[in-house]
Short mmCIF file of C-alpha atoms and ligand atoms in Angstrom, two decimals:
data_model
loop_
_atom_site.label_atom_id
_atom_site.label_comp_id
_atom_site.label_asym_id
_atom_site.label_seq_id
_atom_site.Cartn_x
_atom_site.Cartn_y
_atom_site.Cartn_z
CA MET F 7 43.13 130.75 104.97
CA ALA F 8 43.88 132.76 102.22
CA LYS F 9 41.67 132.76 98.94
CA VAL F 10 43.18 134.08 95.92
CA GLU F 11 41.06 137.25 94.38
CA SER F 12 41.92 138.04 91.33
CA LYS F 13 40.99 141.36 90.50
CA GLU F 14 41.39 140.98 86.39
CA LYS F 15 38.51 139.23 84.73
CA GLY F 16 38.33 136.15 83.67
CA ILE F 17 38.84 133.03 86.36
CA PRO F 18 40.93 132.83 89.45
CA PRO F 19 43.45 130.46 89.54
CA LYS F 20 42.20 127.67 92.34
CA ALA F 21 42.78 129.65 96.10
CA ILE F 22 44.49 126.34 97.83
CA SER F 23 41.16 126.23 100.55
CA GLU F 24 39.49 125.18 96.99
CA THR F 25 41.66 122.31 95.71
CA GLU F 26 40.05 119.02 95.42
CA LYS F 27 40.57 116.17 97.67
CA PRO F 28 41.22 113.24 95.61
CA LYS F 29 38.34 111.54 94.88
CA LYS F 30 37.46 108.56 97.25
CA SER F 31 37.28 105.09 95.18
CA GLN F 32 34.00 103.31 94.94
CA LYS F 33 35.24 99.84 95.20
CA LYS F 34 36.08 98.27 98.28
CA THR F 35 39.99 99.19 99.78
CA THR F 36 42.31 96.74 100.22
CA ASP F 37 44.74 97.25 103.07
CA SER F 38 47.88 98.58 100.87
CA GLU F 39 45.42 100.89 99.40
CA LYS F 40 43.97 102.31 102.98
CA PRO F 41 45.42 105.38 103.70
CA PHE F 42 49.06 104.97 106.02
CA LEU F 43 47.94 104.97 109.64
CA LYS F 44 44.31 103.80 109.35
CA THR F 45 46.27 100.05 108.91
CA ILE F 46 48.29 100.95 112.11
CA SER F 47 47.20 99.14 114.91
CA GLY F 48 47.01 100.77 118.45
CA ILE F 49 46.81 104.49 116.21
CA GLY F 50 43.09 105.64 116.92
CA PRO F 51 41.26 108.30 115.34
CA THR F 52 41.95 111.50 117.45
CA THR F 53 45.81 109.99 117.21
CA ARG F 54 45.38 109.83 113.21
CA GLN F 55 43.71 113.46 113.36
CA ARG F 56 45.92 115.00 114.92
CA LEU F 57 49.19 113.85 112.56
CA GLU F 58 47.36 114.09 109.48
CA GLU F 59 46.46 117.97 110.93
CA ALA F 60 50.67 118.36 111.36
CA GLY F 61 50.44 116.97 107.95
CA TYR F 62 51.95 113.83 108.79
CA GLY F 63 49.18 111.58 107.65
CA SER F 64 50.87 109.64 104.98
CA LYS F 65 53.73 107.21 104.91
CA GLU F 66 56.22 109.41 103.15
CA SER F 67 55.87 112.39 105.06
CA ILE F 68 56.33 110.29 108.36
CA ALA F 69 59.29 108.08 106.57
CA LEU F 70 60.67 111.46 106.19
CA ALA F 71 59.93 112.50 109.85
CA THR F 72 61.98 112.38 113.01
CA LYS F 73 60.55 111.17 115.96
CA ALA F 74 61.04 114.76 117.77
CA GLN F 75 59.09 116.41 115.17
CA LEU F 76 56.33 113.67 115.49
CA THR F 77 56.14 113.55 119.27
CA GLU F 78 56.76 117.60 119.50
CA ILE F 79 53.54 118.33 116.72
CA SER F 80 50.85 115.66 117.06
CA GLY F 81 51.90 115.34 121.14
CA ILE F 82 52.28 111.45 120.57
CA ALA F 83 54.26 108.85 122.70
CA GLU F 84 58.16 108.70 121.94
CA LYS F 85 57.61 104.56 121.43
CA THR F 86 54.58 105.19 118.77
CA ALA F 87 56.60 107.63 116.89
CA ALA F 88 59.03 105.44 116.44
CA LEU F 89 56.75 102.20 115.65
CA LEU F 90 55.25 104.27 112.94
CA ILE F 91 58.22 106.18 111.71
CA ARG F 92 60.06 102.10 110.95
CA GLU F 93 56.84 100.92 109.68
CA ALA F 94 56.62 103.91 106.93
CA ARG F 95 59.88 103.50 106.37
CA ALA F 96 59.67 99.78 106.10
CA ARG F 97 57.20 100.09 103.54
CA PHE F 98 58.68 103.26 101.93
CA ASP F 99 61.63 101.37 100.67
CA LEU F 100 63.73 103.81 102.85
CA GLY F 101 66.83 101.52 103.61
CA LEU F 102 69.94 101.10 102.41
CA LYS F 103 70.41 100.42 99.08
CA LYS F 104 73.11 99.45 96.19
CA GLY F 105 74.76 102.52 94.23
CA SER F 106 73.83 100.76 90.66
CA GLU F 107 70.10 100.89 91.72
CA TYR F 108 70.70 104.97 92.79
CA GLU F 109 70.31 104.15 88.54
CA ALA F 110 66.72 103.75 89.04
CA SER F 111 65.78 106.53 90.95
CA ALA F 112 67.93 109.19 88.69
CA LYS F 113 66.18 107.53 85.68
CA THR F 114 62.49 108.86 87.17
CA ARG F 115 63.95 112.28 87.52
CA VAL F 116 62.92 114.93 85.11
CA LYS F 117 64.39 118.12 83.45
CA LEU F 118 61.76 120.90 82.90
CA THR F 119 62.34 123.35 80.23
CA THR F 120 63.10 126.97 80.68
CA GLY F 121 62.16 128.08 76.81
CA SER F 122 65.72 128.50 76.44
CA GLN F 123 68.02 126.68 74.30
CA ALA F 124 70.66 128.03 76.19
CA PHE F 125 69.56 128.01 80.03
CA ASP F 126 68.03 124.76 79.51
CA SER F 127 71.73 123.49 78.22
CA LEU F 128 73.54 125.25 81.09
CA LEU F 129 70.90 122.76 83.54
CA GLY F 130 72.22 120.07 81.68
CA GLY F 131 68.07 120.01 79.73
CA GLY F 132 66.06 122.39 82.42
CA PHE F 133 64.87 122.81 86.26
CA GLU F 134 65.40 119.02 87.55
CA THR F 135 62.57 117.21 89.59
CA GLY F 136 63.42 115.96 92.91
CA SER F 137 65.15 118.81 94.73
CA ILE F 138 65.46 122.71 95.16
CA THR F 139 66.53 124.89 93.03
CA GLU F 140 67.33 128.63 94.09
CA LEU F 141 67.18 131.33 91.72
CA ALA F 142 68.56 134.65 93.51
CA GLY F 143 69.35 137.91 91.92
CA GLU F 144 68.42 141.78 92.63
CA ASN F 145 65.09 143.06 92.37
CA GLY F 146 63.49 142.82 88.86
CA CYS F 147 66.40 140.67 87.79
CA GLY F 148 63.37 138.41 86.28
CA LYS F 149 62.66 135.79 88.97
CA THR F 150 59.17 136.20 89.32
CA GLN F 151 59.32 135.97 85.43
CA ILE F 152 61.23 132.95 85.27
CA ALA F 153 58.64 131.11 87.55
CA HIS F 154 55.85 132.11 85.72
CA GLN F 155 57.25 131.28 82.90
CA LEU F 156 57.76 127.55 84.78
CA ALA F 157 54.55 127.32 85.76
CA ILE F 158 52.68 127.09 82.63
CA ASN F 159 55.70 124.74 81.04
CA CYS F 160 54.70 122.51 84.22
CA VAL F 161 51.10 121.95 82.71
CA LYS F 162 52.07 121.92 78.97
CA PHE F 163 54.95 119.58 79.15
CA LEU F 164 55.16 117.42 82.34
CA ASP F 165 51.14 117.70 82.42
CA GLN F 166 51.55 118.28 86.22
CA ASP F 167 50.03 120.65 88.09
CA VAL F 168 51.63 123.57 89.95
CA VAL F 169 51.68 125.11 93.88
CA TRP F 170 52.93 128.43 94.06
CA ILE F 171 53.36 130.23 97.36
CA ASP F 172 53.40 133.64 97.03
CA THR F 173 55.09 135.99 99.56
CA GLU F 174 55.17 139.38 98.00
CA GLY F 175 52.01 139.46 95.98
CA THR F 176 53.21 139.46 92.98
CA PHE F 177 51.96 136.10 90.97
CA ARG F 178 50.10 137.75 88.05
CA PHE F 179 46.99 136.67 86.15
CA ASN F 180 47.61 138.52 83.26
CA ARG F 181 51.54 137.59 83.07
CA ILE F 182 49.95 133.32 82.74
CA VAL F 183 47.27 134.68 80.34
CA GLN F 184 50.31 136.31 77.93
CA ILE F 185 52.92 133.93 78.29
CA ALA F 186 49.84 130.71 78.04
CA GLU F 187 48.60 132.04 74.88
CA ALA F 188 52.37 132.83 73.62
CA ALA F 189 52.82 129.07 74.35
CA GLY F 190 49.87 127.59 72.75
CA MET F 191 48.14 126.49 75.87
CA ASP F 192 44.43 127.62 76.61
CA PRO F 193 45.21 130.17 79.42
CA ASP F 194 41.83 129.36 81.75
CA THR F 195 43.45 125.04 81.86
CA VAL F 196 47.10 126.47 82.84
CA LEU F 197 45.08 128.79 85.53
CA SER F 198 42.53 125.66 86.71
CA ARG F 199 46.30 124.03 87.68
CA ILE F 200 48.28 126.54 89.34
CA THR F 201 47.62 126.54 93.57
CA VAL F 202 47.88 129.79 94.70
CA GLY F 203 48.48 131.02 98.26
CA ARG F 204 49.59 134.25 99.31
CA ALA F 205 51.19 134.50 102.05
CA TYR F 206 50.97 137.52 104.82
CA ASN F 207 53.67 136.06 106.98
CA SER F 208 56.41 133.57 108.01
CA GLU F 209 54.50 131.63 109.84
CA HIS F 210 51.41 131.62 107.46
CA GLN F 211 53.94 131.03 104.52
CA MET F 212 55.21 127.60 106.09
CA ALA F 213 51.27 126.65 107.34
CA LEU F 214 50.26 127.09 103.30
CA THR F 215 53.36 125.22 102.07
CA GLU F 216 53.20 121.99 104.48
CA GLU F 217 49.31 122.27 103.14
CA ALA F 218 49.58 122.54 99.82
CA LEU F 219 51.83 120.29 99.41
CA THR F 220 50.24 117.48 101.49
CA MET F 221 46.89 117.84 100.15
CA VAL F 222 46.92 119.09 95.72
CA PRO F 223 47.29 115.88 94.35
CA ASN F 224 49.61 115.55 90.84
CA VAL F 225 52.15 118.42 92.05
CA GLY F 226 54.74 118.96 89.51
CA LEU F 227 56.17 122.46 90.54
CA ILE F 228 56.45 124.12 93.68
CA ILE F 229 57.31 128.10 93.53
CA VAL F 230 57.54 129.59 96.87
CA ASP F 231 58.35 134.02 95.70
CA SER F 232 60.07 134.76 98.17
CA LEU F 233 61.51 132.54 100.59
CA MET F 234 62.97 135.04 102.73
CA ALA F 235 61.64 138.58 102.47
CA HIS F 236 58.40 138.28 105.28
CA PHE F 237 61.67 136.28 108.02
CA ARG F 238 63.59 139.18 107.35
CA SER F 239 61.30 141.70 107.90
CA GLU F 240 59.96 140.05 111.11
CA PHE F 241 63.38 138.57 112.49
CA ALA F 242 65.25 142.03 111.95
CA GLY F 243 67.47 142.01 115.51
CA ARG F 244 70.82 140.67 116.08
CA GLY F 245 69.19 138.28 119.09
CA THR F 246 66.64 137.01 117.09
CA LEU F 247 68.97 135.73 114.12
CA ALA F 248 69.20 131.80 115.24
CA GLU F 249 66.08 131.67 115.75
CA ARG F 250 64.80 132.73 112.16
CA GLN F 251 67.78 130.61 110.62
CA GLN F 252 65.92 127.52 112.34
CA LEU F 253 62.57 128.48 110.83
CA ILE F 254 64.29 128.41 107.89
CA GLY F 255 65.69 125.06 107.67
CA LYS F 256 62.66 123.92 108.97
CA HIS F 257 60.89 125.06 106.33
CA LEU F 258 63.28 124.45 103.24
CA SER F 259 64.09 120.89 104.17
CA PHE F 260 60.29 120.17 103.89
CA ILE F 261 59.94 121.52 100.84
CA SER F 262 63.47 119.67 99.76
CA LYS F 263 61.76 116.66 100.86
CA GLN F 264 58.81 116.56 99.26
CA ALA F 265 59.95 117.45 96.13
CA GLU F 266 62.26 114.35 96.17
CA ILE F 267 59.25 112.69 97.49
CA LEU F 268 56.82 113.73 94.81
CA ASN F 269 59.56 113.89 92.18
CA CYS F 270 58.75 117.23 91.40
CA VAL F 271 60.44 120.80 90.63
CA GLY F 272 60.97 122.91 93.77
CA ILE F 273 61.94 126.43 92.83
CA VAL F 274 62.85 129.36 95.68
CA THR F 275 63.48 132.84 94.99
CA ASN F 276 65.86 134.49 96.72
CA GLN F 277 67.25 138.49 97.74
CA VAL F 278 70.42 139.51 97.49
CA SER F 279 72.24 142.27 99.49
CA ALA F 280 75.63 143.62 99.16
CA LYS F 281 78.84 141.88 99.67
CA PRO F 282 81.43 143.98 101.62
CA ASP F 283 84.85 142.56 100.30
CA ALA F 284 83.33 141.76 96.76
CA MET F 285 84.01 145.66 95.45
CA PHE F 286 86.06 145.24 92.30
CA PHE F 287 86.20 140.62 91.82
CA GLY F 288 83.48 138.75 91.03
CA ASP F 289 79.72 139.51 91.65
CA PRO F 290 79.20 141.73 94.30
CA ASN F 291 75.82 140.38 95.84
CA LYS F 292 75.49 137.21 97.34
CA PRO F 293 71.77 135.43 97.73
CA VAL F 294 70.26 136.31 101.78
CA GLY F 295 69.88 133.58 104.18
CA GLY F 296 73.20 132.19 104.74
CA ASN F 297 74.14 128.77 105.06
CA VAL F 298 70.99 127.24 106.10
CA VAL F 299 69.75 128.11 102.42
CA GLY F 300 73.62 128.04 101.01
CA HIS F 301 73.05 124.43 102.15
CA THR F 302 70.07 123.02 101.78
CA VAL F 303 69.43 123.92 98.63
CA THR F 304 70.51 121.76 95.69
CA SER F 305 71.15 124.19 92.98
CA ARG F 306 71.89 127.44 92.83
CA LEU F 307 71.79 130.24 90.33
CA MET F 308 72.21 133.45 90.25
CA ILE F 309 70.00 136.43 88.39
CA ARG F 310 71.59 139.54 86.60
CA LYS F 311 69.75 142.22 84.72
CA GLY F 312 71.18 143.35 81.55
CA LYS F 313 69.99 145.78 78.74
CA ALA F 314 66.45 145.82 77.85
CA ILE F 315 65.17 142.53 77.84
CA LYS F 316 68.61 140.86 78.39
CA ARG F 317 69.09 138.43 81.33
CA THR F 318 71.97 136.40 82.54
CA ALA F 319 71.77 133.15 84.60
CA THR F 320 74.81 131.67 86.54
CA LEU F 321 74.94 128.54 87.56
CA THR F 322 76.64 128.63 90.94
CA LYS F 323 76.27 125.21 92.41
CA SER F 324 75.20 122.06 91.39
CA PRO F 325 75.24 118.41 92.68
CA GLU F 326 76.72 117.50 88.93
CA LEU F 327 77.06 120.18 86.13
CA PRO F 328 79.90 122.36 86.27
CA ASP F 329 79.43 126.15 86.83
CA GLY F 330 78.60 128.13 84.33
CA LYS F 331 77.17 131.35 82.82
CA ILE F 332 74.66 132.20 79.63
CA GLU F 333 72.38 134.62 78.45
CA PHE F 334 68.80 135.08 77.79
CA ALA F 335 65.52 137.07 77.08
CA ILE F 336 62.13 138.17 79.01
CA THR F 337 60.03 139.14 77.20
CA GLY F 338 56.65 139.57 77.22
CA GLU F 339 56.04 136.13 75.66
CA GLY F 340 58.28 134.93 78.19
CA VAL F 341 61.71 133.15 78.87
CA GLN F 342 63.65 132.90 75.83
CA ASP F 343 67.15 132.58 74.03
CA TYR F 344 68.78 136.06 73.67
CA SER F 345 69.92 137.23 70.22
CA LYS F 346 72.01 140.20 70.17
N1 ADP D 430 55.17 141.53 79.96
C1 ADP D 430 56.21 142.24 80.35
N2 ADP D 430 57.68 142.38 79.24
C2 ADP D 430 58.24 142.31 78.95
N3 ADP D 430 59.15 142.54 80.53
C3 ADP D 430 58.32 142.24 81.44
C4 ADP D 430 56.90 142.05 81.66
N4 ADP D 430 56.78 142.02 82.52
C5 ADP D 430 57.73 141.79 83.58
N5 ADP D 430 59.16 142.22 82.61
C6 ADP D 430 60.16 141.79 83.06
O1 ADP D 430 60.70 141.83 83.92
C7 ADP D 430 61.28 142.55 84.89
C8 ADP D 430 60.42 142.37 86.56
O2 ADP D 430 60.71 140.72 86.58
P1 ADP D 430 60.35 140.24 88.25
O3 ADP D 430 60.21 138.63 87.43
O4 ADP D 430 59.17 140.87 88.99
O5 ADP D 430 61.67 140.16 89.27
P2 ADP D 430 62.41 139.99 90.40
O6 ADP D 430 60.79 138.82 90.84
O7 ADP D 430 63.54 139.32 90.49
O8 ADP D 430 62.09 141.08 91.12
C9 ADP D 430 60.60 143.29 84.76
O9 ADP D 430 61.34 144.84 85.20
C10 ADP D 430 60.63 143.72 83.20
O10 ADP D 430 62.02 143.96 82.73
MG1 MG D 431 59.95 139.21 92.33
#
């Protein structure tokens, strides 16, 4: 378990291991309040523990799992897995719906502001809850800065907690303090609501993500910064590409499902590589990770560095917004509108 240590003075952000578990209520629990697995007859304590340890403790996680996942991870019989999934889906209302019913779920989606009006308008109001948005761009373009700003905005405007999976060691206590103060927030309050998992390899990254998203209550924002760094360095040879892509697909689809279930904003940052065939036209860079990443993220933003504080954001994929490009700024106080 990675424990977050901050060299700077002050209160360190919470490490995942210190995350409070949801408080047990004092009153007698009725069947609908009991943990899902306890309400299914035929699931003994050993099976329950195995499922919980594998991240399948709630009806939400089981409802979106496949039989193969449940049997493979927890070693339970296929018949039991099928029964669990059927029950969880029934109770979680994952059956067929009329188009008109989608309006209700669309209304529960919330937009998380970026801090720049131009940036927000590109995104139809801000980063949407319920799905993953990818921030891609060259080193130093500002992906991690945007993530810091969103963490503060999540606490300020959604009054919800943040899960931050840090794969490159670039989460900065000092930046949270500076940007929080500029936003009129108490930095200690903000820091106490960010749970940071420092991931040292891809396996660790996946495990921390699953642990945080199943343990931390009231998540409004999950950040994986960066998605591909470990996968790229660990799976270097061509022969390992298929395995790598399979793992990334699993990692991303877990985050995507959780973002939908928890109705939280999902952000993954991504590196880019040079497109050999685009020397003269368009953006010479493309996000790494291939089709698996390109298809699994719901929205894709390309960030580019301009002179000094100037940045551009280009929306290149969205299920409901037109592509577009805007200018914004990254300053000591965080993400802002750019004025010439
Ligand atoms: N305290 C600050 N004040 C102003 N700009 C900053 C500050 N910290 C970082 N930046 C800007 O952000 C850039 C780094 O952005 P970062 O988000 O780390 O890039 P990426 O994650 O895309 O590699 C720096 O080069 C600088 O331009
Ligand atoms: Mg970064």
